[in-house]
Coordinates of C-alpha atoms in Angstrom, one line a residue:
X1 CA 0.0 0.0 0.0
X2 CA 1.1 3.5 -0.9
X3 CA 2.6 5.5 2.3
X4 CA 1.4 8.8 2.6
X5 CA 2.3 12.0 0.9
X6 CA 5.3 13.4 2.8
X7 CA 5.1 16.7 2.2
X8 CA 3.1 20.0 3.1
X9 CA 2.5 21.5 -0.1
X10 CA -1.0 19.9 -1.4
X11 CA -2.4 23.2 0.4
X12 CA -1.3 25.5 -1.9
X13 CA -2.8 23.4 -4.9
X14 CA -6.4 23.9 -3.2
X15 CA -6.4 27.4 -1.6
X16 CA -4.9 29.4 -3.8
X17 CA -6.6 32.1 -6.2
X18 CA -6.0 30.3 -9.5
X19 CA -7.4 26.5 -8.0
X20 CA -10.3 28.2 -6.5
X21 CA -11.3 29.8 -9.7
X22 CA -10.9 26.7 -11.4
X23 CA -13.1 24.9 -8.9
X24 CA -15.8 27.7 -9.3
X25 CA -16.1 27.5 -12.5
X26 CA -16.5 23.6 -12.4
X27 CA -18.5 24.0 -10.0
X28 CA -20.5 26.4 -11.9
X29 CA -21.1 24.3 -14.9
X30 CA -24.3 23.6 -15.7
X31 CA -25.5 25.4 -12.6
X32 CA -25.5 28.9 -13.9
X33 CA -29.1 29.9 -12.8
X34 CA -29.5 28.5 -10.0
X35 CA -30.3 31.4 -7.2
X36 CA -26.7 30.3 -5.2
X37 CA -24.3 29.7 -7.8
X38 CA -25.4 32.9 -10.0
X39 CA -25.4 35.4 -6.7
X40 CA -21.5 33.7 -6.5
X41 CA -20.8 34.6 -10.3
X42 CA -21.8 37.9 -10.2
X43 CA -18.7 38.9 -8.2
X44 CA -17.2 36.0 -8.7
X45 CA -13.1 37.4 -8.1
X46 CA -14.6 38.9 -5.0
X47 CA -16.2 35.6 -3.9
X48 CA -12.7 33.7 -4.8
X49 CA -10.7 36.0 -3.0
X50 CA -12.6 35.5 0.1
X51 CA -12.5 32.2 0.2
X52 CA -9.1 31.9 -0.4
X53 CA -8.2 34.2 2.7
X54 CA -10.4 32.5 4.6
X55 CA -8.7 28.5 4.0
X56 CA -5.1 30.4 4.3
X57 CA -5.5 31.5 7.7
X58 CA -8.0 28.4 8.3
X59 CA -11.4 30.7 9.3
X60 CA -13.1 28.7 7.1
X61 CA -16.1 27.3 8.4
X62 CA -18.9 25.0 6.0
X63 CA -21.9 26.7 5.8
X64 CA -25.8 24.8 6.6
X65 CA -27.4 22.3 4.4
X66 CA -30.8 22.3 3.0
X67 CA -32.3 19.1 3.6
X68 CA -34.7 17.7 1.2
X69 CA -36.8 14.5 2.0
X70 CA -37.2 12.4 -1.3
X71 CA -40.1 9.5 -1.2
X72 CA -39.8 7.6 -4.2
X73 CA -38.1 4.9 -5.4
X74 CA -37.5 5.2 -1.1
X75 CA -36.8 7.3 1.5
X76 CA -33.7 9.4 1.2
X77 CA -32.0 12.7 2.6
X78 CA -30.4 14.9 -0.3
X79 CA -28.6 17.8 1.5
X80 CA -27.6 20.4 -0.8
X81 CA -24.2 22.8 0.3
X82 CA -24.0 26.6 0.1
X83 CA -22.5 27.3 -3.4
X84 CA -19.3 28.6 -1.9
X85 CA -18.7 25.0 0.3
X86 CA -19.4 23.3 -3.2
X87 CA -16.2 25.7 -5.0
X88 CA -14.0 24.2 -1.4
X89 CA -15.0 20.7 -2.5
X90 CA -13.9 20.7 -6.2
X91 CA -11.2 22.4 -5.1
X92 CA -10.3 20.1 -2.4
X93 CA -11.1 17.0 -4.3
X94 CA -9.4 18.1 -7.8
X95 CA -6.3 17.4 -5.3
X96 CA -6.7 14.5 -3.2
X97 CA -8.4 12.0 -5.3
X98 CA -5.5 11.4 -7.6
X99 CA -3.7 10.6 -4.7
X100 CA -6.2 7.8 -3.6
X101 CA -7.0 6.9 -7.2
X102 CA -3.5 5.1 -7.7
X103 CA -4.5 2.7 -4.9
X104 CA -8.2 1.8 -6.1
X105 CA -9.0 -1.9 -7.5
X106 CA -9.9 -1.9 -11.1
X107 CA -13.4 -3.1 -10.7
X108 CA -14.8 -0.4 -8.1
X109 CA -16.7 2.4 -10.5
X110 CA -17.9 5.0 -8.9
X111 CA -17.2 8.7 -8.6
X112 CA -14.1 7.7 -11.2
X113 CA -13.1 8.9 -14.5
X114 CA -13.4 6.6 -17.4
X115 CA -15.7 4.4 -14.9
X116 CA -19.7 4.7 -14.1
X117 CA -23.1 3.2 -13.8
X118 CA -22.9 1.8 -17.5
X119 CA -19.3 0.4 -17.5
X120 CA -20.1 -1.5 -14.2
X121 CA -23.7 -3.0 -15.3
X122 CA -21.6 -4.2 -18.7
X123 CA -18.4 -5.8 -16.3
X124 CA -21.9 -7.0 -14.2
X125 CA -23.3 -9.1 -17.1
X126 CA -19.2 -10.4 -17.9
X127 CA -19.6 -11.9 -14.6
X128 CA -22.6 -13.0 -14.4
X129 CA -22.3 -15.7 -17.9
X130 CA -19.0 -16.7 -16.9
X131 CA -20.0 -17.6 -13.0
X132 CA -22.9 -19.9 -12.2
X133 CA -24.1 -17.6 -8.8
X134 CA -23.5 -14.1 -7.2
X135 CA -24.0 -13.1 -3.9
X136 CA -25.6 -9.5 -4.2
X137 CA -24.6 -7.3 -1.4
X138 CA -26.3 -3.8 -0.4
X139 CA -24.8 -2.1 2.8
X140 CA -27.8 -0.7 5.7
X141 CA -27.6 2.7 5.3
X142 CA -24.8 3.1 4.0
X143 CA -23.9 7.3 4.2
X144 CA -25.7 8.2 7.6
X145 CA -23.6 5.1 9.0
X146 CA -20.3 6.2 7.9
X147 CA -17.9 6.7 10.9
X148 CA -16.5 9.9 11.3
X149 CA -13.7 8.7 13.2
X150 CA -13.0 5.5 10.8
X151 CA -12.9 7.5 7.4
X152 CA -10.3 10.4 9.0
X153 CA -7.8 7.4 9.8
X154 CA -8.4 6.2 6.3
X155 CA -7.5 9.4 5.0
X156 CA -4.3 9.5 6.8
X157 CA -2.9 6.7 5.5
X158 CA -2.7 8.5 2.4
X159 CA -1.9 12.0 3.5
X160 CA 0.5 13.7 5.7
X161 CA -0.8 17.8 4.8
X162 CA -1.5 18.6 8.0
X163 CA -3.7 22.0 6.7
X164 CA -5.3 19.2 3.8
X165 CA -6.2 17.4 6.4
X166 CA -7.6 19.8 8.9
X167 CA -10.1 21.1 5.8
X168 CA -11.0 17.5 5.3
X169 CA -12.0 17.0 9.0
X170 CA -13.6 20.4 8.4
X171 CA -15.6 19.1 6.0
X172 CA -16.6 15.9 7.2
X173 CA -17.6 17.4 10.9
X174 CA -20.0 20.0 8.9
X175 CA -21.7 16.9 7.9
X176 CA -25.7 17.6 9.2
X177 CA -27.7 15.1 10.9
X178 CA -28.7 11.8 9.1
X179 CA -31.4 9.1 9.6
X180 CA -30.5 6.9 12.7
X181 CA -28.2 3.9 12.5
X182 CA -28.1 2.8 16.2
X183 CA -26.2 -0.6 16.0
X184 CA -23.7 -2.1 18.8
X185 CA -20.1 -3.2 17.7
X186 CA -18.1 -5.0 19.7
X187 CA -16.1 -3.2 22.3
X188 CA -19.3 -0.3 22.5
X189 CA -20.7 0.2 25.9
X190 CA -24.4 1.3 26.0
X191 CA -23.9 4.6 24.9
X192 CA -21.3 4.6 22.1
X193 CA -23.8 4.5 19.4
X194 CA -25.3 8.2 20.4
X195 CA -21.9 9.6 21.2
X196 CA -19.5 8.8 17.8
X197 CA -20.0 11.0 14.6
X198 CA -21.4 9.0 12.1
X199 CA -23.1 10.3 8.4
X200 CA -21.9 11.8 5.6
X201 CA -24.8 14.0 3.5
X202 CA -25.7 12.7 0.3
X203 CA -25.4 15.5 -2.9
X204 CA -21.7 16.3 -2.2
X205 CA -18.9 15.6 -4.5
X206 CA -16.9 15.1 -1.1
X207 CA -19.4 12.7 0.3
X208 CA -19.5 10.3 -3.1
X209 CA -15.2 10.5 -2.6
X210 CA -15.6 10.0 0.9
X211 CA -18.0 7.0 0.6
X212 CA -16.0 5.3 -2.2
X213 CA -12.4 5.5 -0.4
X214 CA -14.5 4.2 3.1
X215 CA -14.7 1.0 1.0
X216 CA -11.6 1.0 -0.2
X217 CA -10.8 -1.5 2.2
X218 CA -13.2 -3.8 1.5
X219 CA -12.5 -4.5 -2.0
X220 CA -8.7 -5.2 -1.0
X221 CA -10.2 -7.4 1.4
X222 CA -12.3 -9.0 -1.6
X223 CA -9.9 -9.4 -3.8
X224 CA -6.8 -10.2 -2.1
X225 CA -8.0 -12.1 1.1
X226 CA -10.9 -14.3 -0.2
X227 CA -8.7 -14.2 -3.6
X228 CA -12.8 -13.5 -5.3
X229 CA -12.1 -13.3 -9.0
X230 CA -15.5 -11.7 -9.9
X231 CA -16.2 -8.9 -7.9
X232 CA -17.8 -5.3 -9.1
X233 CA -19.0 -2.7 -6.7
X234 CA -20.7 0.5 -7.3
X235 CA -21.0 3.0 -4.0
X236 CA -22.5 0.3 -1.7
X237 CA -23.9 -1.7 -4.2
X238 CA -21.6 -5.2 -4.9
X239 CA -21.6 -8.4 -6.2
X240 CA -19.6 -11.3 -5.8
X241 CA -19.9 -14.1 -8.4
X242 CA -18.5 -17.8 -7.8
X243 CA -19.7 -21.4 -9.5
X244 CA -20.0 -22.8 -5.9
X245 CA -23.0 -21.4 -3.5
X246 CA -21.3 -22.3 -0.4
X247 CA -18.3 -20.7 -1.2
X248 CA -20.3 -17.3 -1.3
X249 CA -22.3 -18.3 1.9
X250 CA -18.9 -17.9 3.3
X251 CA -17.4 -14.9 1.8
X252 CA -20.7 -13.4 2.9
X253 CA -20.2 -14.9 6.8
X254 CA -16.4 -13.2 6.7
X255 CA -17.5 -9.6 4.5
X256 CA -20.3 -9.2 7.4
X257 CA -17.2 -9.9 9.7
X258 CA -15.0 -7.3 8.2
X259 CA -17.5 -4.5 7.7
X260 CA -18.4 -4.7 11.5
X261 CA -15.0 -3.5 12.1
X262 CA -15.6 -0.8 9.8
X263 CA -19.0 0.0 11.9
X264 CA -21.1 -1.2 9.0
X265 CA -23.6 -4.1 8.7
X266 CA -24.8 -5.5 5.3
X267 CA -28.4 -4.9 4.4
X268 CA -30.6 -8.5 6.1
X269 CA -33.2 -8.3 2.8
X270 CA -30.8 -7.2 0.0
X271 CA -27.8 -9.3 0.3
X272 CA -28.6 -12.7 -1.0
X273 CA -26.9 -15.3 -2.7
X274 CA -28.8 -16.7 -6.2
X275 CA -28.1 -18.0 -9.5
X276 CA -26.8 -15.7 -11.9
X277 CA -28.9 -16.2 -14.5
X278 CA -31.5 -15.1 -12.8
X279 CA -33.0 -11.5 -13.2
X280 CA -31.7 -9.1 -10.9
X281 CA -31.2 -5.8 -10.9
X282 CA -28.5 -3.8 -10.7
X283 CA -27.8 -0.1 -10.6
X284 CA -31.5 0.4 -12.3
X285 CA -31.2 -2.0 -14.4
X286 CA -33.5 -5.2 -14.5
X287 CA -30.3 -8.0 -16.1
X288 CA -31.2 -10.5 -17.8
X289 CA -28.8 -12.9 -19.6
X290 CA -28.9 -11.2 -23.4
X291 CA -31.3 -9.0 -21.8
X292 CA -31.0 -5.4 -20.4
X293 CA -34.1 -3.9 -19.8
X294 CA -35.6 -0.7 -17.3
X295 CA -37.6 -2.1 -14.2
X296 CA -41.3 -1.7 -14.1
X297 CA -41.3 1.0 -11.3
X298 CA -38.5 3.1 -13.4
X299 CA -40.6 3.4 -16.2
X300 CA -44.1 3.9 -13.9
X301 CA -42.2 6.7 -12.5
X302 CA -41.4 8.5 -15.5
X303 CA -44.7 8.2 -16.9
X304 CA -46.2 10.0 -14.3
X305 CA -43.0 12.7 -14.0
X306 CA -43.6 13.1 -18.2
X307 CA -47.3 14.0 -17.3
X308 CA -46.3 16.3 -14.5
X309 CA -43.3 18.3 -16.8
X310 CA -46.9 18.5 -19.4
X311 CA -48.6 20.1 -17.3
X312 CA -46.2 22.8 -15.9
X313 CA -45.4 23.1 -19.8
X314 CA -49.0 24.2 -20.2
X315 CA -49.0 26.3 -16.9
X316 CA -46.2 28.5 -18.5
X317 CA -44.5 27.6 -15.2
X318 CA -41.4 25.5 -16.6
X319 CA -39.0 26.5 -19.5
X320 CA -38.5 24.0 -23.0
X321 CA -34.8 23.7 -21.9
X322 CA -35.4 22.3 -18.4
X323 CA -37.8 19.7 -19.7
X324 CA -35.3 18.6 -22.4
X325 CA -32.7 18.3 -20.0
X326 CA -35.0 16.0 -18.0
X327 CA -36.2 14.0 -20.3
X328 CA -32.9 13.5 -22.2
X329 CA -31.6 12.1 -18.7
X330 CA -34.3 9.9 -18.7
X331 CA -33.4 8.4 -22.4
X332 CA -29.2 8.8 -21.5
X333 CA -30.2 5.8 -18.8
X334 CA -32.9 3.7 -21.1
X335 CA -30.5 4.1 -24.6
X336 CA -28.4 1.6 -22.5
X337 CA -31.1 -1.1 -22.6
X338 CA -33.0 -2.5 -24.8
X339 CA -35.8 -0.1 -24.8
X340 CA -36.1 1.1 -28.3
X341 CA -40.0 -0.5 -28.6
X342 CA -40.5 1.1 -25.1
X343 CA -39.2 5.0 -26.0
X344 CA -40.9 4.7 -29.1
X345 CA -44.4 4.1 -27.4
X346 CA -43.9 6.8 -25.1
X347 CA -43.4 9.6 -27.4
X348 CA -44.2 8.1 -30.8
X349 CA -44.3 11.2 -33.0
X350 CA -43.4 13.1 -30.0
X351 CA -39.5 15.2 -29.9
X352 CA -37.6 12.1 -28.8
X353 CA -39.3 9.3 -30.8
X354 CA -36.0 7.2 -31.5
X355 CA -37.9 6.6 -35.0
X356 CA -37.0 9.8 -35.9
X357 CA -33.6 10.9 -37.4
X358 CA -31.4 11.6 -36.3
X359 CA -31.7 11.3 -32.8
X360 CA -35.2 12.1 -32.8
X361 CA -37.1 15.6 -33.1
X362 CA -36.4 18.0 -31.0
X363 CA -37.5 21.6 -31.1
X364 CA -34.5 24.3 -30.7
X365 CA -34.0 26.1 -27.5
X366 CA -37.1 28.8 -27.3
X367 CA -39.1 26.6 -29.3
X368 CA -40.1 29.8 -31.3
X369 CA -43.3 29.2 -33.6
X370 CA -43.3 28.9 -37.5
X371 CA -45.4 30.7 -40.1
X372 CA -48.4 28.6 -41.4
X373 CA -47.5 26.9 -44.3
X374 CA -43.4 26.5 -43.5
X375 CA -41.4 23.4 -42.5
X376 CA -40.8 23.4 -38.3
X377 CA -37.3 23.7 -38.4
X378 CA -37.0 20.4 -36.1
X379 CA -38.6 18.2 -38.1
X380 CA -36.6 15.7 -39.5
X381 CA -37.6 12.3 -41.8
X382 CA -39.2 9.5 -40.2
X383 CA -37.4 6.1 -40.5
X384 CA -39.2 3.3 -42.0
X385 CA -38.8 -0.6 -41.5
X386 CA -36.0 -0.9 -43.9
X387 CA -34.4 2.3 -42.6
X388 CA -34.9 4.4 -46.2
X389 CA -36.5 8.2 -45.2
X390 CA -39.8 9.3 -45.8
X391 CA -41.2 13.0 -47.1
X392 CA -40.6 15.6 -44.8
X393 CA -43.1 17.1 -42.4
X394 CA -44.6 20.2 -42.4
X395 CA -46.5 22.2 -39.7
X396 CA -49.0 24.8 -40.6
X397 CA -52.2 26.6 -39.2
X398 CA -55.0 28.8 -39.9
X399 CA -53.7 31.6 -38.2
X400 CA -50.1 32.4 -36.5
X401 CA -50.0 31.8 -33.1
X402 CA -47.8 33.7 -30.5
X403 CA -44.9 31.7 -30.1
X404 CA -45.5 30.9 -26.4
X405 CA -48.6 29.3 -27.3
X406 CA -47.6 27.6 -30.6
X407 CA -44.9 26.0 -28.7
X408 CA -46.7 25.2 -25.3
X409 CA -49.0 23.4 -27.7
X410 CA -46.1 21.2 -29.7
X411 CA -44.7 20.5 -26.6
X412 CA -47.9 18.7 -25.2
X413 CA -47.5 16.5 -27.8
X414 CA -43.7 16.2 -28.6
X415 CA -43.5 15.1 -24.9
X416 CA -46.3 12.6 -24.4
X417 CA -46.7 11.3 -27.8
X418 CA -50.2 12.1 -29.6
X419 CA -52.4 10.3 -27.2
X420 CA -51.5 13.1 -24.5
X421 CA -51.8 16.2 -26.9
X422 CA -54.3 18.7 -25.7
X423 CA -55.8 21.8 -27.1
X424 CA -53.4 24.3 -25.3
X425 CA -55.3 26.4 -22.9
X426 CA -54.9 29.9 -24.1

């Protein structure tokens, strides 16, 4: 294992003016108009500069979270940062993850460049036909039981900054309050439950780091201890895949073992050992062998959140560029399964009907209105079986509509396919 970096100088690469503004404006991608992160770009230098004074002679202090309670697929806590905690965390993490990333296993894929969701469901299915059974883990809540105390030692194995690591503890004891995990570990008397830190908020770039080097661990301990040649792991989510049954009964008798030392207990109803070619899902996937399809509650929920996006549309109360971004996130996750037949029925004839070429229709920005008679500048040829084009489309109308209400009206139906166009209210 790599000793830790002996020297002092990783805290100049965070706090000084030119890593800061760097951070910002990562930090400020895509986040622009957002009420935080535009109040900190409109003097942003100013904003820098402060910041920068503030980790130099170490005033800095992390800001509150807002909490927000999310129901569905299950309960969760998403805490969001100030804006000016978020620039300390790019900053902070643009340095120290490099540092960690030299020790990580191959098959661990999250919060990790050239890695992801996708790349670990496809080194999932490798797995899965080449082993007869997997033992499916899933840790008990996993970021409010992170130990405070547990994840600082694991961060000074790897770094000897003394300033790095005071803004890392700084970090980590900003953490707010999580759900309870109340559990007894050997060597805990009656109250050591209530009186160690534990939780990390979920939403932070810090907090996906964190949670992926607290399991850093673990993996060595998978792969050079039980000696597990198929293992992937995702966050908290992992899978171990072996031909014999009993053998993963073990492994899953002496990982339970091991993560009690870490303060952690695996999940009683999610970790089960089954035959591989059984369908399971993984990471919102539902895997079946030379099968990858969305489960039935991923799609029921985006049914009903395509319905609700339709009627803000037609409220006036939600911009054209917000529900593309939504939708498209929707179809970035379903494009990785076979779900052509299934995007097709939801918006056939709509913006994103994968029929349509090239990537399926889809209005500019503004979605301004066209003159009667002319060609929608989005429309584009419909495929046929055999894949030849067919005539283009035009759009025209009685009368010119104001482009608000021409486009509120395509994108009733662009969104929902033709059985959820409406008359548009105005």
């Amino acid at each position: 294992m790599t000793r830790p970096r002996p020297h002092d100088d990783l805290y100049d690469e965070i706090a000084g003016f030119q890593p800061l503004l760097r951070a910002a404006q990562e930090a400020l991608r895509g986040k622009r108009r957002k009420p935080g992160a535009a109040v900190f770009a409109a003097d942003l230098e100013k904003e820098v500069l402060r910041l920068d004074r503030q980790l130099r002679d170490q005033t800095y202090r992390p800001g509150r979270y807002k909490k927000l309670e999310i129901h569905d697929p299950k309960h969760r806590i998403v805490s969001a940062a100030p804006f000016r905690d978020r620039v300390v965390h790019h900053a902070l993490y643009a340095v120290i993850a490099p540092i960690f990333e030299r020790g990580f296993i191959a098959d661990t894929y999250a919060n990790r460049i050239g890695k992801g969701t996708h790349r670990a469901v496809d080194r999932y299915e490798v797995f899965r036909d080449r082993f007869r059974h997997v033992l499916r883990c899933d840790i008990y809540r996993y970021f409010p039981a992170i130990d405070h105390a547990a994840l600082k030692v694991d961060l000074r194995r790897r770094l000897a900054c003394p300033r790095t690591l005071w803004l890392c503890d700084a970090i980590i004891d900003g953490s707010n309050s999580q759900e309870p995990v109340n559990f007894h570990f050997a060597g805990d008397d009656l109250f050591s439950p209530f009186e160690r830190r534990r939780g990390l908020p979920i939403g932070n770039l810090t907090s996906q780091f964190f949670a992926n080097l607290y399991l850093d661990r673990l993996d060595h301990f998978v792969k050079e201890v039980l000696g597990a040649k198929g293992y992937v792991r995702y966050v908290d989510d992992f899978a171990l895949f072996h031909d014999d049954p009993a053998v993963l009964a073990d492994w899953r008798a002496r990982i339970q073992g091991f993560l009690e030392r870490r303060r952690l207990r695996l999940h009683p109803r999610k970790t089960v050992v089954q035959e591989s070619a059984k369908p399971s899902i993984f990471l919102g996937y539902e895997l079946l062998p030379g099968l990858r399809r969305l489960p039935e509650d991923n799609v029921r929920r985006f049914r009903n959140r395509l319905r609700g996006l339709r009627d803000q549309w037609r409220a006036g109360t939600i911009e054209g560029a917000a529900v593309d971004q939504r939708v498209r996130s929707w179809i970035a996750h379903g494009e990785h399964a076979n779900t052509w037949r299934l995007r097709h029925a939801i918006f056939k004839r709509g913006w994103f009907d994968p029929a349509l070429e090239p990537d399926g229709f889809l209005v500019p920005a503004g979605f301004s209105a066209v003159a009667p008679g002319t060609t929608n500048p989005g429309t584009s040829v419909r495929r046929t079986a055999t894949g030849t084009g067919s005539t283009t489309g035009t759009t025209t109308s009685a009368s010119v509509l104001p482009a608000r209400s021409a486009a509120r009206t395509a994108m009733v139906t662009a969104i929902g396919g033709v059985s959820m166009s409406v008359q548009d209210p105005s």
